[in-house]
Amino acid sequence: MKDINRISLSNVFHWIAELMYDVRRQEDAEAAGWCARLCENLRGAELFAESDGLDAFISIAMGQSVNENENGGGLMVALAQALMMNGYSDFKVAIFETLCAAAQWPSLKGRIAGSGVLGVITATLLSPRHPPSSKALMVRLCGLLATDSLEAHC
């Protein structure tokens, strides 16, 4: 991955747009994973959010379909999937990993927490069908979203 601090802003937006194309059209877990790596840096996370990537990932986590031609069903479908599926696909895990990486930043935490994704996280934790690795990711994400940030008070 390129060093985000050494490339121009327009190149970053272009690169994020390419990643989002792969995510949306192909449900590419690797591209979604790159978005998680991007969000490990505050500047990268804010650029990801500014390019509407964060909103798209929240929508996918909340049950919206990646394909524009399909009806995703929304929150009720996401909750049913969380309770009934035998674990998430690599793509869906990468979506939640990206949300977890972005949630560490106080400037983005409220957006994610306020989206309603905590319901999907809770349903995943309550389901006996998800593997421990998925549940650990959800506990980490829930912990980030449910606790206060020291940086927000300084």
Coordinates of C-alpha atoms in Angstrom, one line a residue:
M1 CA 0.0 0.0 0.0
K2 CA 1.2 3.5 -0.8
D3 CA 2.2 5.8 2.0
I4 CA -0.8 8.0 2.3
N5 CA 1.2 10.9 3.7
R6 CA 3.3 11.2 0.5
I7 CA 0.7 11.2 -2.2
S8 CA -1.5 14.0 -3.4
L9 CA -5.1 14.3 -2.2
S10 CA -6.5 13.8 -5.7
N11 CA -4.6 10.6 -6.1
V12 CA -5.9 9.4 -2.8
F13 CA -9.5 10.1 -3.8
H14 CA -8.9 8.3 -7.1
W15 CA -7.4 5.3 -5.3
I16 CA -10.3 5.1 -2.8
A17 CA -12.7 5.3 -5.8
E18 CA -11.0 2.3 -7.4
L19 CA -11.2 0.4 -4.1
M20 CA -14.9 1.3 -3.7
Y21 CA -15.6 0.1 -7.3
D22 CA -14.1 -3.3 -6.5
V23 CA -16.0 -3.4 -3.2
R24 CA -19.3 -2.5 -4.7
R25 CA -19.1 -4.5 -8.0
Q26 CA -17.3 -7.6 -6.9
E27 CA -17.8 -7.8 -3.2
D28 CA -14.0 -7.9 -3.0
A29 CA -12.9 -8.8 0.5
E30 CA -9.3 -7.8 -0.3
A31 CA -10.3 -4.4 -1.5
A32 CA -12.5 -4.0 1.7
G33 CA -9.5 -5.1 3.7
W34 CA -7.4 -2.3 2.1
C35 CA -10.0 0.1 3.3
A36 CA -9.5 -1.1 6.8
R37 CA -5.7 -0.5 6.5
L38 CA -6.5 3.0 5.2
C39 CA -8.6 3.7 8.3
E40 CA -5.8 2.8 10.7
N41 CA -4.4 6.3 10.1
L42 CA -6.5 9.3 11.1
R43 CA -5.9 11.1 7.8
G44 CA -6.7 8.0 5.8
A45 CA -9.9 7.4 7.8
E46 CA -11.1 10.9 7.3
L47 CA -10.4 10.7 3.6
F48 CA -12.3 7.4 3.4
A49 CA -15.2 9.1 5.2
E50 CA -15.1 12.2 2.9
S51 CA -15.2 9.9 -0.2
D52 CA -18.5 8.4 1.1
G53 CA -16.7 5.1 1.7
L54 CA -17.7 5.0 5.4
D55 CA -21.4 5.6 4.6
A56 CA -21.3 2.8 2.0
F57 CA -19.7 0.4 4.5
I58 CA -22.2 1.3 7.2
S59 CA -25.0 0.7 4.7
I60 CA -23.6 -2.7 3.8
A61 CA -23.2 -3.7 7.5
M62 CA -26.9 -2.6 7.9
G63 CA -28.1 -5.0 5.3
Q64 CA -28.1 -2.9 2.1
S65 CA -27.1 -4.9 -1.0
V66 CA -23.8 -4.1 -2.7
N67 CA -25.4 -4.5 -6.1
E68 CA -27.6 -1.7 -7.2
N69 CA -30.0 -4.1 -8.9
E70 CA -30.7 -6.1 -5.8
N71 CA -32.9 -5.0 -2.9
G72 CA -30.8 -5.5 0.2
G73 CA -33.7 -5.4 2.7
G74 CA -32.2 -3.1 5.3
L75 CA -31.9 -3.6 9.0
M76 CA -34.3 -6.4 9.4
V77 CA -32.5 -8.5 6.9
A78 CA -29.1 -7.7 8.5
L79 CA -30.5 -8.8 11.9
A80 CA -31.9 -12.0 10.5
Q81 CA -28.6 -12.7 8.7
A82 CA -26.7 -12.1 11.9
L83 CA -28.8 -14.5 13.8
M84 CA -29.2 -17.2 11.2
M85 CA -26.0 -17.3 9.1
N86 CA -23.2 -19.7 9.9
G87 CA -20.7 -17.0 10.0
Y88 CA -20.0 -14.0 7.8
S89 CA -18.3 -14.1 4.4
D90 CA -14.8 -12.8 4.2
F91 CA -16.2 -9.7 2.5
K92 CA -18.6 -9.0 5.4
V93 CA -15.9 -9.6 7.9
A94 CA -13.7 -7.0 6.1
I95 CA -16.6 -4.5 6.2
F96 CA -16.8 -4.8 9.9
E97 CA -13.0 -4.7 10.3
T98 CA -13.0 -1.4 8.4
L99 CA -15.7 0.0 10.7
C100 CA -13.6 -1.1 13.6
A101 CA -10.5 0.6 12.3
A102 CA -12.5 3.8 11.6
A103 CA -14.3 3.7 15.0
Q104 CA -11.0 4.2 16.9
W105 CA -11.1 7.9 15.8
P106 CA -13.4 10.2 17.8
S107 CA -14.3 12.2 14.7
L108 CA -15.9 9.1 13.1
K109 CA -17.0 7.0 16.2
G110 CA -20.2 8.9 16.6
R111 CA -21.2 8.4 13.0
I112 CA -20.7 4.7 13.2
A113 CA -22.4 4.3 16.6
G114 CA -25.3 6.5 15.6
S115 CA -26.0 4.4 12.5
G116 CA -27.7 1.6 14.3
V117 CA -25.0 -0.9 13.5
L118 CA -24.9 -1.8 17.3
G119 CA -28.0 -3.9 16.7
V120 CA -26.3 -6.0 14.1
I121 CA -23.3 -6.3 16.3
T122 CA -25.5 -7.5 19.2
A123 CA -27.4 -10.0 17.1
T124 CA -24.1 -11.4 15.9
L125 CA -22.9 -11.8 19.5
L126 CA -26.1 -13.5 20.5
S127 CA -26.1 -16.0 17.6
P128 CA -24.6 -19.4 18.4
R129 CA -23.7 -19.8 14.7
H130 CA -20.8 -17.4 14.4
P131 CA -17.2 -18.5 14.9
P132 CA -15.2 -17.1 17.8
S133 CA -13.2 -14.9 15.4
S134 CA -16.3 -13.1 14.2
K135 CA -17.5 -12.6 17.8
A136 CA -14.1 -11.3 18.9
L137 CA -14.3 -8.7 16.1
M138 CA -17.8 -7.7 17.2
V139 CA -16.7 -7.4 20.8
R140 CA -13.8 -5.2 19.8
L141 CA -16.1 -3.0 17.6
C142 CA -18.8 -2.8 20.4
G143 CA -16.1 -1.8 22.9
L144 CA -14.9 1.0 20.7
L145 CA -18.3 2.3 20.0
A146 CA -19.7 2.0 23.6
T147 CA -16.8 3.6 25.4
D148 CA -15.8 7.2 25.6
S149 CA -12.6 8.5 23.9
L150 CA -10.0 10.3 26.0
E151 CA -9.0 12.4 23.0
A152 CA -12.6 13.8 22.8
H153 CA -12.2 15.4 26.3
C154 CA -8.7 16.9 25.9

